[in-house]
Amino acid sequence: MSIKKLIGIIFPICLSTTLVSGQPDPPSFRGFNPLEQTQVTPLRLEQAFPFYVSEISHSKMRVTWTLADGHYLYRHAFNFTIKQTEDSDALGVDALIPNGLMKTDQFFGQIEAYYDTVSVDLNFTIPPGPDAFLVIEYQGCADWGFCYPPQKTLFELRP
């Protein structure tokens, strides 16, 4: 078939479409409806990983997280220290961190993770003074792929 013959067949079809509607048909994206597209928005940190600190004794504390559904914390990101004042050096804390669930993570590979609730018991080698702060470090992600930056919180320990 010659090019001239092919143009003779295609051109009238395109012309008839233009004449019937007044303009050519716009491109069609079947199955694409921007109103149906949902964009997942990360929860605020306080909603995703709320925690509280409770005193067990003068030299023992417990930090407990109650995680939002579909969110997890990394075991390897936990770190706890104590500062006798806000400006003093951080001192080590003996932390009893429970075993987590083994998981292959898209960011860190094979890790231990915590879902739902996790509690960490802390034993202070030096009891906290009246101006002491507990330094709590942690990091977590959402299952859908959003990873929160590492967190470092100064929690004031009031006697």
PDB file of C-alpha atoms in Angstrom:
ATOM      1  CA  MET A   1       0.000   0.000   0.000  1.00  0.00           C
ATOM      2  CA  SER A   2       1.398   3.363  -0.920  1.00  0.00           C
ATOM      3  CA  ILE A   3       1.787   6.251   1.463  1.00  0.00           C
ATOM      4  CA  LYS A   4      -0.585   8.313  -0.651  1.00  0.00           C
ATOM      5  CA  LYS A   5      -3.301   5.647  -0.345  1.00  0.00           C
ATOM      6  CA  LEU A   6      -2.737   5.307   3.428  1.00  0.00           C
ATOM      7  CA  ILE A   7      -3.062   9.068   3.933  1.00  0.00           C
ATOM      8  CA  GLY A   8      -6.203   8.986   1.811  1.00  0.00           C
ATOM      9  CA  ILE A   9      -7.724   6.463   4.254  1.00  0.00           C
ATOM     10  CA  ILE A  10      -6.520   7.962   7.564  1.00  0.00           C
ATOM     11  CA  PHE A  11      -7.089  11.668   6.806  1.00  0.00           C
ATOM     12  CA  PRO A  12     -10.856  11.395   6.219  1.00  0.00           C
ATOM     13  CA  ILE A  13     -11.273   9.400   9.447  1.00  0.00           C
ATOM     14  CA  CYS A  14      -9.411  12.077  11.455  1.00  0.00           C
ATOM     15  CA  LEU A  15     -11.326  14.822   9.639  1.00  0.00           C
ATOM     16  CA  SER A  16     -14.703  13.221  10.382  1.00  0.00           C
ATOM     17  CA  THR A  17     -13.823  12.978  14.087  1.00  0.00           C
ATOM     18  CA  THR A  18     -12.917  16.660  14.072  1.00  0.00           C
ATOM     19  CA  LEU A  19     -16.050  17.684  12.202  1.00  0.00           C
ATOM     20  CA  VAL A  20     -18.415  15.703  14.431  1.00  0.00           C
ATOM     21  CA  SER A  21     -17.129  17.044  17.741  1.00  0.00           C
ATOM     22  CA  GLY A  22     -15.721  20.347  16.562  1.00  0.00           C
ATOM     23  CA  GLN A  23     -12.254  19.383  17.764  1.00  0.00           C
ATOM     24  CA  PRO A  24     -10.108  16.267  17.922  1.00  0.00           C
ATOM     25  CA  ASP A  25     -10.675  13.884  20.812  1.00  0.00           C
ATOM     26  CA  PRO A  26      -8.378  14.655  23.727  1.00  0.00           C
ATOM     27  CA  PRO A  27      -5.945  11.970  24.836  1.00  0.00           C
ATOM     28  CA  SER A  28      -7.531   9.424  27.114  1.00  0.00           C
ATOM     29  CA  PHE A  29      -5.963   8.017  30.291  1.00  0.00           C
ATOM     30  CA  ARG A  30      -8.165   5.067  31.042  1.00  0.00           C
ATOM     31  CA  GLY A  31      -8.130   4.010  34.664  1.00  0.00           C
ATOM     32  CA  PHE A  32      -6.578   7.287  35.784  1.00  0.00           C
ATOM     33  CA  ASN A  33      -8.793   9.415  37.948  1.00  0.00           C
ATOM     34  CA  PRO A  34      -6.923  11.988  40.054  1.00  0.00           C
ATOM     35  CA  LEU A  35      -9.819  12.034  42.534  1.00  0.00           C
ATOM     36  CA  GLU A  36      -9.334   8.315  43.191  1.00  0.00           C
ATOM     37  CA  GLN A  37      -5.611   8.675  43.864  1.00  0.00           C
ATOM     38  CA  THR A  38      -4.835   8.710  47.578  1.00  0.00           C
ATOM     39  CA  GLN A  39      -1.696  10.242  48.944  1.00  0.00           C
ATOM     40  CA  VAL A  40      -0.561   8.831  52.246  1.00  0.00           C
ATOM     41  CA  THR A  41       0.437  11.515  54.718  1.00  0.00           C
ATOM     42  CA  PRO A  42       2.835  10.607  57.530  1.00  0.00           C
ATOM     43  CA  LEU A  43       1.500  10.867  61.049  1.00  0.00           C
ATOM     44  CA  ARG A  44       3.065  13.444  63.329  1.00  0.00           C
ATOM     45  CA  LEU A  45       5.838  11.902  65.406  1.00  0.00           C
ATOM     46  CA  GLU A  46       3.773  12.200  68.605  1.00  0.00           C
ATOM     47  CA  GLN A  47       0.940  10.245  66.955  1.00  0.00           C
ATOM     48  CA  ALA A  48       3.156   7.571  65.423  1.00  0.00           C
ATOM     49  CA  PHE A  49       5.380   6.882  68.465  1.00  0.00           C
ATOM     50  CA  PRO A  50       3.848   8.223  71.684  1.00  0.00           C
ATOM     51  CA  PHE A  51       5.721   7.194  74.822  1.00  0.00           C
ATOM     52  CA  TYR A  52       5.663   7.743  78.542  1.00  0.00           C
ATOM     53  CA  VAL A  53       8.217   7.306  81.312  1.00  0.00           C
ATOM     54  CA  SER A  54       7.296   5.716  84.634  1.00  0.00           C
ATOM     55  CA  GLU A  55       9.365   5.433  87.783  1.00  0.00           C
ATOM     56  CA  ILE A  56       9.818   1.929  89.176  1.00  0.00           C
ATOM     57  CA  SER A  57      12.181   3.027  91.958  1.00  0.00           C
ATOM     58  CA  HIS A  58      14.655   5.875  92.565  1.00  0.00           C
ATOM     59  CA  SER A  59      17.239   4.207  90.314  1.00  0.00           C
ATOM     60  CA  LYS A  60      14.895   2.411  87.873  1.00  0.00           C
ATOM     61  CA  MET A  61      12.614   3.753  85.139  1.00  0.00           C
ATOM     62  CA  ARG A  62      10.522   2.255  82.360  1.00  0.00           C
ATOM     63  CA  VAL A  63       9.974   3.848  78.954  1.00  0.00           C
ATOM     64  CA  THR A  64       6.895   2.524  77.133  1.00  0.00           C
ATOM     65  CA  TRP A  65       5.845   3.227  73.557  1.00  0.00           C
ATOM     66  CA  THR A  66       2.374   2.530  72.204  1.00  0.00           C
ATOM     67  CA  LEU A  67       2.857   2.653  68.441  1.00  0.00           C
ATOM     68  CA  ALA A  68       0.270   3.652  65.851  1.00  0.00           C
ATOM     69  CA  ASP A  69      -0.999   0.866  63.588  1.00  0.00           C
ATOM     70  CA  GLY A  70       1.406   0.101  60.754  1.00  0.00           C
ATOM     71  CA  HIS A  71       4.370   1.754  62.499  1.00  0.00           C
ATOM     72  CA  TYR A  72       7.445   0.159  64.022  1.00  0.00           C
ATOM     73  CA  LEU A  73      10.549   1.085  65.988  1.00  0.00           C
ATOM     74  CA  TYR A  74      14.088  -0.141  65.352  1.00  0.00           C
ATOM     75  CA  ARG A  75      15.822  -1.986  68.176  1.00  0.00           C
ATOM     76  CA  HIS A  76      19.257  -0.833  66.979  1.00  0.00           C
ATOM     77  CA  ALA A  77      18.199   2.832  67.224  1.00  0.00           C
ATOM     78  CA  PHE A  78      17.425   2.713  70.960  1.00  0.00           C
ATOM     79  CA  ASN A  79      19.917   4.523  73.170  1.00  0.00           C
ATOM     80  CA  PHE A  80      19.417   5.801  76.709  1.00  0.00           C
ATOM     81  CA  THR A  81      21.676   8.011  78.805  1.00  0.00           C
ATOM     82  CA  ILE A  82      21.236  10.308  81.774  1.00  0.00           C
ATOM     83  CA  LYS A  83      22.467  13.874  82.239  1.00  0.00           C
ATOM     84  CA  GLN A  84      22.594  15.214  85.795  1.00  0.00           C
ATOM     85  CA  THR A  85      22.007  18.714  84.360  1.00  0.00           C
ATOM     86  CA  GLU A  86      21.096  19.845  80.878  1.00  0.00           C
ATOM     87  CA  ASP A  87      24.707  20.919  80.220  1.00  0.00           C
ATOM     88  CA  SER A  88      26.522  17.974  81.849  1.00  0.00           C
ATOM     89  CA  ASP A  89      28.033  14.984  80.081  1.00  0.00           C
ATOM     90  CA  ALA A  90      25.762  12.037  79.376  1.00  0.00           C
ATOM     91  CA  LEU A  91      26.224   8.978  81.580  1.00  0.00           C
ATOM     92  CA  GLY A  92      25.473   5.429  80.525  1.00  0.00           C
ATOM     93  CA  VAL A  93      22.273   3.682  81.549  1.00  0.00           C
ATOM     94  CA  ASP A  94      21.790  -0.071  81.754  1.00  0.00           C
ATOM     95  CA  ALA A  95      18.843  -0.697  79.408  1.00  0.00           C
ATOM     96  CA  LEU A  96      16.957  -3.983  79.314  1.00  0.00           C
ATOM     97  CA  ILE A  97      15.652  -3.987  75.735  1.00  0.00           C
ATOM     98  CA  PRO A  98      13.352  -6.908  74.861  1.00  0.00           C
ATOM     99  CA  ASN A  99      13.757  -8.997  71.722  1.00  0.00           C
ATOM    100  CA  GLY A 100      11.894  -7.681  68.726  1.00  0.00           C
ATOM    101  CA  LEU A 101      10.476  -9.250  65.593  1.00  0.00           C
ATOM    102  CA  MET A 102      12.979 -10.114  62.878  1.00  0.00           C
ATOM    103  CA  LYS A 103      12.158  -8.181  59.725  1.00  0.00           C
ATOM    104  CA  THR A 104      13.729  -7.310  56.408  1.00  0.00           C
ATOM    105  CA  ASP A 105      13.591  -3.542  56.258  1.00  0.00           C
ATOM    106  CA  GLN A 106      13.847  -1.554  53.028  1.00  0.00           C
ATOM    107  CA  PHE A 107      16.230   0.926  54.666  1.00  0.00           C
ATOM    108  CA  PHE A 108      18.479  -1.192  56.936  1.00  0.00           C
ATOM    109  CA  GLY A 109      18.065  -4.783  55.713  1.00  0.00           C
ATOM    110  CA  GLN A 110      17.683  -7.457  58.419  1.00  0.00           C
ATOM    111  CA  ILE A 111      16.595  -5.776  61.681  1.00  0.00           C
ATOM    112  CA  GLU A 112      14.636  -6.274  64.882  1.00  0.00           C
ATOM    113  CA  ALA A 113      11.449  -4.222  65.025  1.00  0.00           C
ATOM    114  CA  TYR A 114       8.714  -3.478  67.545  1.00  0.00           C
ATOM    115  CA  TYR A 115       5.035  -3.094  66.703  1.00  0.00           C
ATOM    116  CA  ASP A 116       2.126  -2.254  69.000  1.00  0.00           C
ATOM    117  CA  THR A 117       3.800  -1.779  72.418  1.00  0.00           C
ATOM    118  CA  VAL A 118       7.369  -1.970  73.673  1.00  0.00           C
ATOM    119  CA  SER A 119       8.759  -1.248  77.134  1.00  0.00           C
ATOM    120  CA  VAL A 120      12.407  -0.725  78.023  1.00  0.00           C
ATOM    121  CA  ASP A 121      13.525  -0.952  81.652  1.00  0.00           C
ATOM    122  CA  LEU A 122      16.359   1.368  82.664  1.00  0.00           C
ATOM    123  CA  ASN A 123      18.708   0.974  85.636  1.00  0.00           C
ATOM    124  CA  PHE A 124      20.772   3.992  86.632  1.00  0.00           C
ATOM    125  CA  THR A 125      24.250   3.296  88.008  1.00  0.00           C
ATOM    126  CA  ILE A 126      24.147   6.775  89.569  1.00  0.00           C
ATOM    127  CA  PRO A 127      20.701   7.832  90.820  1.00  0.00           C
ATOM    128  CA  PRO A 128      19.345  10.942  89.074  1.00  0.00           C
ATOM    129  CA  GLY A 129      19.765  14.256  90.818  1.00  0.00           C
ATOM    130  CA  PRO A 130      17.074  16.941  91.149  1.00  0.00           C
ATOM    131  CA  ASP A 131      17.964  18.538  87.780  1.00  0.00           C
ATOM    132  CA  ALA A 132      18.519  15.300  85.841  1.00  0.00           C
ATOM    133  CA  PHE A 133      17.374  14.521  82.308  1.00  0.00           C
ATOM    134  CA  LEU A 134      16.854  11.167  80.662  1.00  0.00           C
ATOM    135  CA  VAL A 135      18.096  11.221  77.069  1.00  0.00           C
ATOM    136  CA  ILE A 136      15.922   8.942  74.915  1.00  0.00           C
ATOM    137  CA  GLU A 137      17.004   8.132  71.376  1.00  0.00           C
ATOM    138  CA  TYR A 138      14.919   6.108  68.920  1.00  0.00           C
ATOM    139  CA  GLN A 139      13.860   5.834  65.294  1.00  0.00           C
ATOM    140  CA  GLY A 140      10.928   4.264  63.503  1.00  0.00           C
ATOM    141  CA  CYS A 141       9.138   3.908  60.195  1.00  0.00           C
ATOM    142  CA  ALA A 142       5.710   3.340  58.711  1.00  0.00           C
ATOM    143  CA  ASP A 143       5.103   0.075  56.857  1.00  0.00           C
ATOM    144  CA  TRP A 144       4.147   1.976  53.704  1.00  0.00           C
ATOM    145  CA  GLY A 145       7.708   3.277  53.347  1.00  0.00           C
ATOM    146  CA  PHE A 146       8.078   6.527  55.277  1.00  0.00           C
ATOM    147  CA  CYS A 147      11.003   6.569  57.694  1.00  0.00           C
ATOM    148  CA  TYR A 148      11.127   9.174  60.452  1.00  0.00           C
ATOM    149  CA  PRO A 149      14.498  10.774  61.214  1.00  0.00           C
ATOM    150  CA  PRO A 150      16.360   9.620  64.341  1.00  0.00           C
ATOM    151  CA  GLN A 151      14.917  11.231  67.477  1.00  0.00           C
ATOM    152  CA  LYS A 152      16.689  12.490  70.580  1.00  0.00           C
ATOM    153  CA  THR A 153      14.474  13.656  73.433  1.00  0.00           C
ATOM    154  CA  LEU A 154      15.504  15.186  76.754  1.00  0.00           C
ATOM    155  CA  PHE A 155      12.985  14.008  79.352  1.00  0.00           C
ATOM    156  CA  GLU A 156      13.184  15.950  82.604  1.00  0.00           C
ATOM    157  CA  LEU A 157      13.269  13.679  85.663  1.00  0.00           C
ATOM    158  CA  ARG A 158      11.578  15.547  88.465  1.00  0.00           C
ATOM    159  CA  PRO A 159      11.993  14.079  91.950  1.00  0.00           C
TER     160      PRO A 159
END
